[in-house]
Coordinates of C-alpha atoms in Angstrom, one line a residue:
X868 CA 127.6 105.2 108.1
X869 CA 124.7 104.8 105.8
X870 CA 123.6 108.4 106.6
X871 CA 126.8 109.8 105.1
X872 CA 125.0 109.8 101.9
X873 CA 122.9 112.8 103.2
X874 CA 125.4 114.6 105.4
X875 CA 129.1 114.1 104.4
X876 CA 131.3 115.9 101.9
X877 CA 131.2 119.2 100.0
X878 CA 128.4 117.9 97.6
X879 CA 126.2 117.6 100.7
X880 CA 126.4 121.2 101.8
X881 CA 122.8 121.8 100.6
X882 CA 121.6 118.8 102.5
X883 CA 123.4 120.0 105.7
X884 CA 121.9 123.4 105.5
X885 CA 118.4 121.8 105.4
X886 CA 119.4 119.9 108.7
X887 CA 120.6 123.2 110.2
X888 CA 117.3 124.8 109.3
X889 CA 115.7 122.3 111.7
X890 CA 118.3 123.0 114.4
X891 CA 120.6 119.9 114.0
X892 CA 124.1 120.8 115.0
X893 CA 127.3 119.5 113.4
X894 CA 127.9 117.3 116.4
X895 CA 124.5 115.6 116.0
X896 CA 125.1 115.1 112.3
X897 CA 128.4 113.4 113.1
X898 CA 126.5 110.6 114.9
X899 CA 124.3 107.8 113.4
X900 CA 120.9 109.1 112.4
X901 CA 118.2 107.0 114.0
X902 CA 114.6 107.1 112.6
X903 CA 112.1 106.9 115.4
X904 CA 108.9 105.7 113.8
X905 CA 106.0 106.9 116.0
X906 CA 102.5 105.7 115.3
X907 CA 100.9 108.1 117.8
X908 CA 97.4 109.3 116.9
X909 CA 94.3 110.4 118.7
X910 CA 92.0 107.7 117.3
X911 CA 93.5 104.4 118.7
X912 CA 93.5 103.9 122.5
X913 CA 96.7 101.9 122.1
X914 CA 98.4 104.8 120.5
X915 CA 97.1 107.8 122.4
X916 CA 100.1 107.7 124.8
X917 CA 102.9 106.9 122.2
X918 CA 104.3 110.5 122.4
X919 CA 105.7 109.6 125.8
X920 CA 107.2 106.3 124.5
X921 CA 108.8 108.1 121.6
X922 CA 110.2 110.7 124.0
X923 CA 111.8 108.0 126.1
X924 CA 113.2 106.3 123.0
X925 CA 114.8 109.6 121.9
X926 CA 116.4 110.1 125.3
X927 CA 117.8 106.5 125.1
X928 CA 119.2 107.0 121.6
X929 CA 120.8 110.4 122.5
X930 CA 122.3 108.9 125.7
X931 CA 123.8 106.1 123.7
X932 CA 125.5 108.3 121.1
X933 CA 122.9 108.6 118.3
X934 CA 120.8 111.3 116.9
X935 CA 117.1 110.5 117.1
X936 CA 114.8 111.8 114.3
X937 CA 111.1 111.2 114.7
X938 CA 108.6 110.6 111.9
X939 CA 105.1 109.3 111.9
X940 CA 103.2 106.2 110.8
X941 CA 99.5 105.8 110.3
X942 CA 97.2 103.5 112.1
X943 CA 93.5 102.4 112.2
X944 CA 91.6 101.2 115.3
X945 CA 90.1 97.9 114.4
X946 CA 87.5 98.2 117.2
X947 CA 86.3 101.5 115.9
X948 CA 86.4 100.3 112.3
X949 CA 84.5 97.2 113.1
X950 CA 81.1 96.3 111.7
X951 CA 81.0 98.9 108.9
X952 CA 82.7 99.8 105.6
X953 CA 85.7 101.2 107.5
X954 CA 86.8 97.6 108.3
X955 CA 87.9 97.2 104.7
X956 CA 90.9 99.4 105.5
X957 CA 92.8 98.0 108.4
X958 CA 94.5 95.0 106.8
X959 CA 95.1 97.1 103.6
X960 CA 96.7 99.7 105.8
X961 CA 99.4 97.2 106.8
X962 CA 101.0 97.5 103.4
X963 CA 100.7 101.3 103.4
X964 CA 102.5 101.4 106.8
X965 CA 105.3 99.1 105.5
X966 CA 105.6 101.1 102.2
X967 CA 105.7 104.5 103.9
X968 CA 108.4 103.5 106.4
X969 CA 110.5 102.1 103.5
X970 CA 110.0 105.4 101.6
X971 CA 111.0 107.6 104.6
X972 CA 113.9 105.4 105.9
X973 CA 115.5 104.9 102.4
X974 CA 114.7 108.5 101.2
X975 CA 116.7 109.9 104.2
X976 CA 119.4 107.2 104.5
X977 CA 118.8 106.4 108.2
X978 CA 121.3 104.3 109.9
X979 CA 118.8 102.5 112.1
X980 CA 115.2 102.4 113.2
X981 CA 113.3 102.3 116.5
X982 CA 109.7 101.3 115.5
X983 CA 106.9 102.3 117.9
X984 CA 103.6 100.5 117.2
X985 CA 101.0 99.0 119.5
X986 CA 97.8 97.8 117.7
X987 CA 96.7 95.3 115.2
X988 CA 98.1 96.1 111.7
X989 CA 100.6 98.6 112.8
X990 CA 102.8 95.9 114.6
X991 CA 103.1 93.6 111.5
X992 CA 103.4 96.6 109.1
X993 CA 106.4 97.8 111.0
X994 CA 108.0 94.3 111.3
X995 CA 107.5 93.9 107.5
X996 CA 109.3 97.2 106.9
X997 CA 112.1 96.1 109.1
X998 CA 112.6 92.9 107.2
X999 CA 112.3 94.7 103.8
X1000 CA 114.7 97.6 104.5
X1001 CA 117.0 95.4 106.6
X1002 CA 118.9 98.1 108.5
X1003 CA 119.4 97.7 112.3
X1004 CA 116.0 98.0 114.0
X1005 CA 114.3 97.3 117.3
X1006 CA 110.6 97.5 118.1
X1007 CA 109.1 98.8 121.3
X1008 CA 105.4 98.9 121.7
X1009 CA 103.1 100.9 124.0
X1010 CA 101.8 98.0 126.0
X1011 CA 98.5 96.4 126.8
X1012 CA 95.4 98.0 128.4
X1013 CA 94.4 96.9 131.9
X1014 CA 91.2 95.0 132.0
X1015 CA 88.0 96.8 133.1
X1016 CA 86.0 95.6 136.1
X1017 CA 82.2 95.0 136.4
X1018 CA 80.6 93.4 139.4
X1019 CA 83.9 92.0 140.6
X1020 CA 84.9 90.5 137.3
X1021 CA 87.5 91.4 134.6
X1022 CA 85.9 92.6 131.4
X1023 CA 87.2 94.0 128.1
X1024 CA 86.1 95.3 124.7
X1025 CA 85.2 91.8 123.6
X1026 CA 82.7 91.7 126.5
X1027 CA 81.0 94.8 125.1
X1028 CA 80.6 93.3 121.6
X1029 CA 79.0 90.3 123.1
X1030 CA 76.9 92.4 125.5
X1031 CA 75.2 93.9 122.5
X1032 CA 73.9 90.4 121.6
X1033 CA 72.6 89.9 125.2
X1034 CA 70.6 93.1 125.0
X1035 CA 69.1 92.0 121.7
X1036 CA 68.1 88.7 123.1
X1037 CA 66.7 90.2 126.3
X1038 CA 69.4 88.8 128.6
X1039 CA 70.7 92.2 129.7
X1040 CA 69.1 95.6 130.2
X1041 CA 70.2 98.7 128.2
X1042 CA 71.1 100.4 131.5
X1043 CA 73.5 97.7 132.5
X1044 CA 75.0 97.8 129.0
X1045 CA 75.6 101.5 129.5
X1046 CA 77.3 101.0 132.9
X1047 CA 79.6 98.3 131.5
X1048 CA 80.4 100.6 128.4
X1049 CA 82.0 103.0 130.8
X1050 CA 84.0 100.3 132.6
X1051 CA 85.3 98.0 130.0
X1052 CA 88.3 100.0 128.8
X1053 CA 89.8 101.9 131.7
X1054 CA 92.7 103.6 129.9
X1055 CA 95.3 103.7 127.2
X1056 CA 96.9 100.5 125.7
X1057 CA 96.1 97.8 123.3
X1058 CA 92.8 96.0 124.2
X1059 CA 93.5 93.9 127.3
X1060 CA 92.8 90.3 126.1
X1061 CA 95.0 88.1 123.9
X1062 CA 93.5 89.8 120.7
X1063 CA 95.6 90.5 117.6
X1064 CA 97.5 93.6 118.9
X1065 CA 98.8 91.8 122.1
X1066 CA 99.4 88.6 120.2
X1067 CA 101.6 90.4 117.7
X1068 CA 103.4 92.4 120.4
X1069 CA 104.2 89.0 122.1
X1070 CA 105.3 87.6 118.7
X1071 CA 107.6 90.6 118.4
X1072 CA 109.4 89.4 121.5
X1073 CA 109.6 85.8 120.4
X1074 CA 110.9 86.8 116.9
X1075 CA 113.7 88.6 118.7
X1076 CA 112.9 92.1 117.4
X1077 CA 111.5 93.4 120.7
X1078 CA 112.8 93.5 124.3
X1079 CA 111.5 91.2 127.1
X1080 CA 108.2 92.6 128.4
X1081 CA 107.3 94.2 125.1
X1082 CA 104.1 92.3 124.8
X1083 CA 102.9 92.1 128.4
X1084 CA 104.0 95.0 130.5
X1085 CA 100.8 97.1 130.8
X1086 CA 100.7 100.6 129.3
X1087 CA 99.5 101.9 132.7
X1088 CA 102.8 100.8 134.2
X1089 CA 104.3 104.1 132.8
X1090 CA 107.7 103.8 134.6
X1091 CA 108.3 100.3 133.3
X1092 CA 107.2 101.2 129.7
X1093 CA 109.5 104.3 129.7
X1094 CA 112.5 102.3 130.9
X1095 CA 111.8 99.7 128.1
X1096 CA 111.7 102.5 125.6
X1097 CA 114.9 104.1 126.8
X1098 CA 116.6 100.6 126.7
X1099 CA 115.4 100.3 123.1
X1100 CA 117.2 103.5 122.3
X1101 CA 120.4 102.0 123.8
X1102 CA 119.9 98.7 122.0
X1103 CA 119.6 100.3 118.5
X1104 CA 123.0 101.8 118.9
X1105 CA 124.5 98.4 119.9
X1106 CA 122.9 96.9 116.9
X1107 CA 124.5 99.5 114.6
X1108 CA 127.9 99.0 116.2
X1109 CA 127.7 95.3 115.8
X1110 CA 126.0 95.6 112.3
X1111 CA 123.1 93.3 113.3
X1112 CA 120.1 93.5 111.0
X1113 CA 116.5 92.2 111.1
X1114 CA 117.2 89.4 108.7
X1115 CA 120.0 88.2 111.0
X1116 CA 117.3 87.9 113.7
X1117 CA 114.1 87.0 111.8
X1118 CA 115.2 83.6 110.6
X1119 CA 113.2 80.4 110.0
X1120 CA 114.0 79.3 113.6
X1121 CA 112.7 82.6 114.9
X1122 CA 109.4 82.2 113.0
X1123 CA 109.1 78.6 114.3
X1124 CA 109.6 79.9 117.8
X1125 CA 106.8 82.5 117.3
X1126 CA 104.4 79.9 115.9
X1127 CA 105.1 77.6 118.9
X1128 CA 104.4 80.4 121.4
X1129 CA 101.3 81.5 119.4
X1130 CA 100.0 78.0 119.8
X1131 CA 100.8 77.8 123.5
X1132 CA 98.9 81.0 124.4
X1133 CA 96.1 80.6 121.9
X1134 CA 96.8 83.8 120.1
X1135 CA 94.8 85.5 117.4
X1136 CA 94.1 83.7 114.1
X1137 CA 95.4 86.9 112.4
X1138 CA 99.0 85.7 113.2
X1139 CA 98.4 83.2 110.3
X1140 CA 98.2 86.3 108.0
X1141 CA 100.8 88.4 109.6
X1142 CA 103.7 85.9 110.3
X1143 CA 103.9 84.7 106.7
X1144 CA 103.8 88.4 105.5
X1145 CA 106.6 89.3 107.8
X1146 CA 108.5 86.3 106.8
X1147 CA 108.0 87.1 103.1
X1148 CA 109.6 90.5 103.6
X1149 CA 112.5 88.9 105.6
X1150 CA 113.2 86.4 102.8
X1151 CA 111.9 83.4 104.7
X1152 CA 109.4 80.9 103.3
X1153 CA 106.7 80.1 105.8
X1154 CA 103.9 78.0 104.3
X1155 CA 100.6 77.4 106.0
X1156 CA 101.5 73.8 106.6
X1157 CA 104.2 74.8 109.2
X1158 CA 101.5 76.1 111.5
X1159 CA 99.7 72.8 111.5
X1160 CA 102.9 70.9 112.0
X1161 CA 104.0 72.9 115.0
X1162 CA 100.4 72.9 116.4
X1163 CA 100.5 69.1 116.4
X1164 CA 103.6 69.2 118.6
X1165 CA 102.6 72.1 120.8
X1166 CA 100.8 72.5 124.2
X1167 CA 98.1 75.0 124.9
X1168 CA 99.2 76.3 128.3
X1169 CA 97.7 79.7 128.8
X1170 CA 94.0 80.3 128.6
X1171 CA 93.6 84.0 127.9
X1172 CA 90.5 86.1 127.1
X1173 CA 88.5 85.6 124.9
X1174 CA 89.2 81.8 125.3
X1175 CA 89.5 82.2 129.1
X1176 CA 89.2 84.8 131.8
X1177 CA 92.8 86.0 132.2
X1178 CA 94.1 89.2 130.6
X1179 CA 97.5 90.5 129.7
X1180 CA 98.4 91.8 133.1
X1181 CA 98.0 88.3 134.5
X1182 CA 100.4 86.8 131.9
X1183 CA 102.8 89.7 132.8
X1184 CA 102.6 88.7 136.4
X1185 CA 103.1 85.1 135.6
X1186 CA 106.5 85.9 134.0
X1187 CA 105.5 87.0 130.5
X1188 CA 106.6 85.5 127.3
X1189 CA 110.0 84.4 128.6
X1190 CA 108.3 82.1 131.0
X1191 CA 106.2 80.7 128.2
X1192 CA 109.2 80.0 126.1
X1193 CA 111.0 78.4 129.0
X1194 CA 108.1 76.1 129.6
X1195 CA 108.1 75.1 125.9
X1196 CA 111.7 74.1 126.0
X1197 CA 110.5 71.0 128.0
X1198 CA 109.0 69.7 124.7
X1199 CA 111.9 70.9 122.5
X1200 CA 109.7 73.5 120.7
X1201 CA 112.0 76.5 121.2
X1202 CA 115.2 77.1 119.2
X1203 CA 117.2 78.6 122.2
X1204 CA 120.1 79.5 119.9
X1205 CA 117.9 81.9 117.9
X1206 CA 119.2 85.5 118.1
X1207 CA 117.4 88.5 119.4
X1208 CA 118.3 92.2 119.5
X1209 CA 119.9 91.5 123.0
X1210 CA 121.6 88.1 122.6
X1211 CA 120.1 84.6 122.2
X1212 CA 116.7 83.3 123.3
X1213 CA 118.5 81.0 125.7
X1214 CA 120.2 83.9 127.4
X1215 CA 116.8 85.6 127.8
X1216 CA 114.9 82.7 129.3
X1217 CA 117.7 81.3 131.5
X1218 CA 116.3 83.1 134.7
X1219 CA 112.6 83.0 133.7
X1220 CA 110.3 81.8 136.5
X1221 CA 106.6 81.1 136.4
X1222 CA 105.1 83.1 139.2
X1223 CA 101.4 82.2 138.6
X1224 CA 101.0 78.6 137.6
X1225 CA 97.2 79.0 137.6
X1226 CA 97.6 81.5 134.7
X1227 CA 100.5 79.7 132.9
X1228 CA 100.2 76.0 133.1
X1229 CA 103.1 73.5 132.8
X1230 CA 103.2 71.5 129.6
X1231 CA 102.4 68.4 131.8
X1232 CA 99.2 70.2 132.9
X1233 CA 98.3 71.7 129.5
X1234 CA 94.7 72.5 128.6
X1235 CA 95.4 70.7 125.3
X1236 CA 98.4 68.7 124.1
X1237 CA 98.3 70.6 120.8
X1238 CA 98.2 74.2 119.7
X1239 CA 95.4 76.7 120.2
X1240 CA 95.1 77.4 116.4
X1241 CA 94.1 74.8 113.8
X1242 CA 94.4 74.7 110.0
X1243 CA 91.4 73.0 108.5
X1244 CA 91.3 71.7 104.9
X1245 CA 88.8 69.8 102.7
X1246 CA 86.7 70.4 99.6
X1247 CA 85.4 73.6 101.0
X1248 CA 88.9 75.0 101.7
X1249 CA 91.4 73.3 99.4
X1250 CA 94.1 75.8 100.3
X1251 CA 93.3 75.9 104.0
X1252 CA 91.2 77.8 106.6
X1253 CA 92.0 78.9 110.2
X1254 CA 90.2 78.5 113.5
X1255 CA 91.1 79.4 117.1
X1256 CA 90.4 76.0 118.5
X1257 CA 91.2 77.2 122.0
X1258 CA 88.2 79.5 121.9
X1259 CA 85.7 76.8 120.7
X1260 CA 83.3 75.2 123.2
X1261 CA 83.8 71.4 123.3
X1262 CA 80.3 70.6 121.9
X1263 CA 81.1 72.6 118.7
X1264 CA 84.5 70.9 118.0
X1265 CA 82.6 68.6 115.6
X1266 CA 79.5 70.1 114.0
X1267 CA 77.2 69.3 111.0
X1268 CA 74.8 71.9 109.8
X1269 CA 72.9 73.5 107.0
X1270 CA 74.3 76.4 105.1
X1271 CA 72.8 79.9 105.4
X1272 CA 74.6 82.0 102.8
X1273 CA 75.3 85.8 102.8
X1274 CA 77.4 87.8 100.4
X1275 CA 78.3 90.5 103.0
X1276 CA 78.7 90.9 106.7
X1277 CA 75.8 93.4 106.8
X1278 CA 73.4 90.9 105.3
X1279 CA 74.5 88.3 107.9
X1280 CA 74.1 90.7 110.8
X1281 CA 70.6 91.7 109.6
X1282 CA 69.6 88.0 109.5
X1283 CA 71.1 87.2 112.9
X1284 CA 69.3 90.1 114.6
X1285 CA 66.2 89.3 112.6
X1286 CA 65.9 85.8 114.2
X1287 CA 66.6 84.0 110.9
X1288 CA 69.5 82.0 112.3
X1289 CA 68.9 78.9 114.5
X1290 CA 70.8 76.0 115.9
X1291 CA 71.7 73.6 113.1
X1292 CA 72.7 76.3 110.8
X1293 CA 76.2 77.2 109.4
X1294 CA 76.3 80.9 108.7
X1295 CA 78.5 81.4 105.5
X1296 CA 79.7 85.0 104.9
X1297 CA 81.5 85.3 101.6
X1298 CA 82.9 87.9 99.2
X1299 CA 84.7 89.3 102.2
X1300 CA 88.2 88.0 101.4
X1301 CA 91.3 90.1 100.5
X1302 CA 90.1 90.6 97.0
X1303 CA 86.4 90.4 97.5
X1304 CA 85.9 92.6 100.6
X1305 CA 88.2 94.1 99.6
X1306 CA 90.4 94.1 102.7
X1307 CA 89.3 91.0 104.4
X1308 CA 87.1 92.4 107.1
X1309 CA 87.0 91.0 110.6
X1310 CA 83.7 89.4 111.5
X1311 CA 83.7 90.2 115.2
X1312 CA 80.2 91.8 115.1
X1313 CA 78.4 88.6 113.9
X1314 CA 80.4 86.2 116.1
X1315 CA 79.9 88.4 119.2
X1316 CA 76.2 88.8 118.5
X1317 CA 75.9 85.0 118.0
X1318 CA 77.7 84.4 121.3
X1319 CA 75.8 87.0 123.2
X1320 CA 72.5 85.6 122.0
X1321 CA 73.5 82.1 123.1
X1322 CA 73.2 80.6 119.6
X1323 CA 75.1 77.3 119.1
X1324 CA 76.0 77.7 115.4
X1325 CA 79.1 77.8 113.3
X1326 CA 80.3 80.7 111.1
X1327 CA 82.5 80.4 108.0
X1328 CA 84.0 83.2 106.0
X1329 CA 86.7 84.0 103.4
X1330 CA 87.1 87.1 105.6
X1331 CA 88.8 86.9 109.0
X1332 CA 88.0 87.2 112.7
X1333 CA 89.1 89.5 115.4
X1334 CA 91.4 88.1 118.1
X1335 CA 88.4 88.8 120.4
X1336 CA 86.2 86.4 118.5
X1337 CA 85.2 83.1 120.0
X1338 CA 83.1 80.1 119.0
X1339 CA 83.1 77.8 116.0
X1340 CA 84.4 80.6 113.7
X1341 CA 86.4 79.5 110.7
X1342 CA 88.0 82.2 108.6
X1343 CA 90.6 82.7 105.9
X1344 CA 88.8 80.1 103.6
X1345 CA 91.0 79.8 100.5
X1346 CA 90.5 80.2 97.6
X1347 CA 88.2 83.0 98.4
X1348 CA 84.8 83.5 96.8
X1349 CA 86.0 86.4 94.5
X1350 CA 88.4 83.9 92.9
X1351 CA 85.7 81.4 92.4
X1352 CA 86.7 79.2 95.4
X1353 CA 84.2 76.5 96.6
X1354 CA 82.8 78.9 99.2
X1355 CA 81.2 80.8 96.3
X1356 CA 79.4 77.7 95.2
X1357 CA 77.6 76.9 98.4
X1358 CA 73.8 77.1 98.4
X1359 CA 71.4 77.5 101.2
X1360 CA 70.5 74.1 102.7
X1361 CA 73.8 72.4 101.7
X1362 CA 75.2 70.3 104.5
X1363 CA 78.6 71.3 105.8
X1364 CA 80.7 69.0 108.1
X1365 CA 83.2 70.6 110.5
X1366 CA 85.7 68.3 112.3
X1367 CA 88.2 70.4 114.1
X1368 CA 90.1 67.5 115.8
X1369 CA 90.5 65.8 112.4
X1370 CA 91.3 69.2 110.7
X1371 CA 88.5 68.7 108.2
X1372 CA 86.1 71.2 106.5
X1373 CA 83.8 69.5 104.0
X1374 CA 80.8 70.5 101.8
X1375 CA 78.5 67.5 101.4
X1376 CA 77.9 68.2 97.7
X1377 CA 79.3 65.7 95.1
X1378 CA 82.0 66.8 92.7
X1379 CA 79.8 66.7 89.6
X1380 CA 77.3 69.1 91.2
X1381 CA 80.1 71.4 92.3
X1382 CA 81.6 71.4 88.7
X1383 CA 78.1 72.4 87.4
X1384 CA 77.9 75.2 89.8
X1385 CA 81.4 76.4 89.0
X1386 CA 80.6 76.5 85.3
X1387 CA 77.6 78.7 86.0
X1388 CA 79.4 81.0 88.4
X1389 CA 80.3 84.5 87.3
X1390 CA 82.6 86.8 89.1
X1391 CA 80.6 89.7 90.6
X1392 CA 81.5 93.3 90.1
X1393 CA 84.1 94.6 92.5
X1394 CA 82.5 96.3 95.6
X1395 CA 85.0 99.2 95.3
X1396 CA 86.1 100.6 92.0
X1397 CA 88.2 103.6 92.9
X1398 CA 91.0 104.7 95.2
X1399 CA 93.5 102.7 97.3
X1400 CA 91.1 99.8 98.0
X1401 CA 90.6 99.2 94.3
X1402 CA 94.3 99.0 93.7
X1403 CA 94.7 96.8 96.7
X1404 CA 92.1 94.4 95.4
X1405 CA 93.8 94.0 92.1
X1406 CA 97.3 93.4 93.7
X1407 CA 96.6 91.4 96.9
X1408 CA 97.2 87.6 97.1
X1409 CA 95.3 85.0 98.9
X1410 CA 94.9 84.7 102.7
X1411 CA 96.9 81.5 102.7
X1412 CA 100.0 83.4 101.5
X1413 CA 99.6 86.1 104.2
X1414 CA 97.6 88.5 101.9
X1415 CA 100.7 90.2 100.7
X1416 CA 100.8 92.4 97.6
X1417 CA 102.1 91.1 94.3

């Protein structure tokens, strides 16, 4: 066993005495040592209940013949960090999570890991660690939040971000806003729509690193979640016995499966950051072009919030991710031979049934006969940009407008609320990329206020968008402004042409003028000059590579 390095032989008597100091018996030390990585904290709704999940995992590990040893992982709530300087940290925290798990797991020679995340950057951070360390591992999340209810309709946190814009434009009273505020998030779990956290928990299933139901069984279904956690404890022991490691599971085929499902359910655009970063740690090359190739073959068959009205409990009732994958086999988009922590994908989906066809459409009755996410390129984004096409109104799929440029999210919000943005504008928010932000902030506040105010405008950024964003919101523009990309050269009044069906993003400025502007451009001073964010800005790569550290 790997853990023999810390517990076996006469030269490890000092090590054993330290284990005895914590109450571990000789019998426990004779078994595989399983790290239970618990991201519990009291600041993320999706993590507030993870102590219960960890306890169930430990019972499962012990029952299956292992010794569970719990240690923590950090996490940041994107919703609470949104709209202020705190949003510089969530993406950057992904690398901290990965690095810290590597340090603890290797420093103590664990034989295997059960990873317990639930929200946005914690899920990919843990999957990156699994790929990097490459010891047997399984992921079990805390599950999605149930949708809230207001006046007989499902609502969620994204409703509240948009409601702020409705109050500002006089479409809603402050009193109704307060009522909704107390109804939108009824309890623990990752926010109830198909936002980044739930998208990534679903991707964990498709990648084969999580159990069926990992992404869709609601957190409030405590019995089902505890059973899943106990099962994960059993599974890790089987993986150790069979010596099956994350890189045996997270293959190119697994990532192609994940992209196909992401396209089918209209997942968060953040997957275009996270899947390449996970693939990088697993030793798999996953260029941006693969997303567009699969999108062209895919079918958009599940219209979830924010693109639609359904929430995660609806997808769970429909049959979950297994039902989605089974439907996609009709168009040969799923590699059924791909392996999971419990057999092949084909084994998993053999008995899958779609119980709610109004939630999960057939591929014949798809909303679109292509994927929900699109990769746009052009002279404004030579290395690519990303949009959630499934969350764009039809009349904004093609759009031509005049640029209104802002060098920060705060400046853009002030202008939007100040009535400076009108139909026919393209709001450009730059210097918010991985280096420029630093940390590539999500722009949910501006997109939600624009939507809430009923403005028909497009928004472009070298930052990114929350999974809760909807509208003509194009992010991940690469190269970013801080690297002197074309987005840094746009001036107010420049004409920008967006053609999502044709995958084009063009700045109507001739090449000579752009060259003149580039020669005159000077890189601005970094916004942060000390601490972790300063180091992150110096080391992080572009969005199109997954914003991994060099």
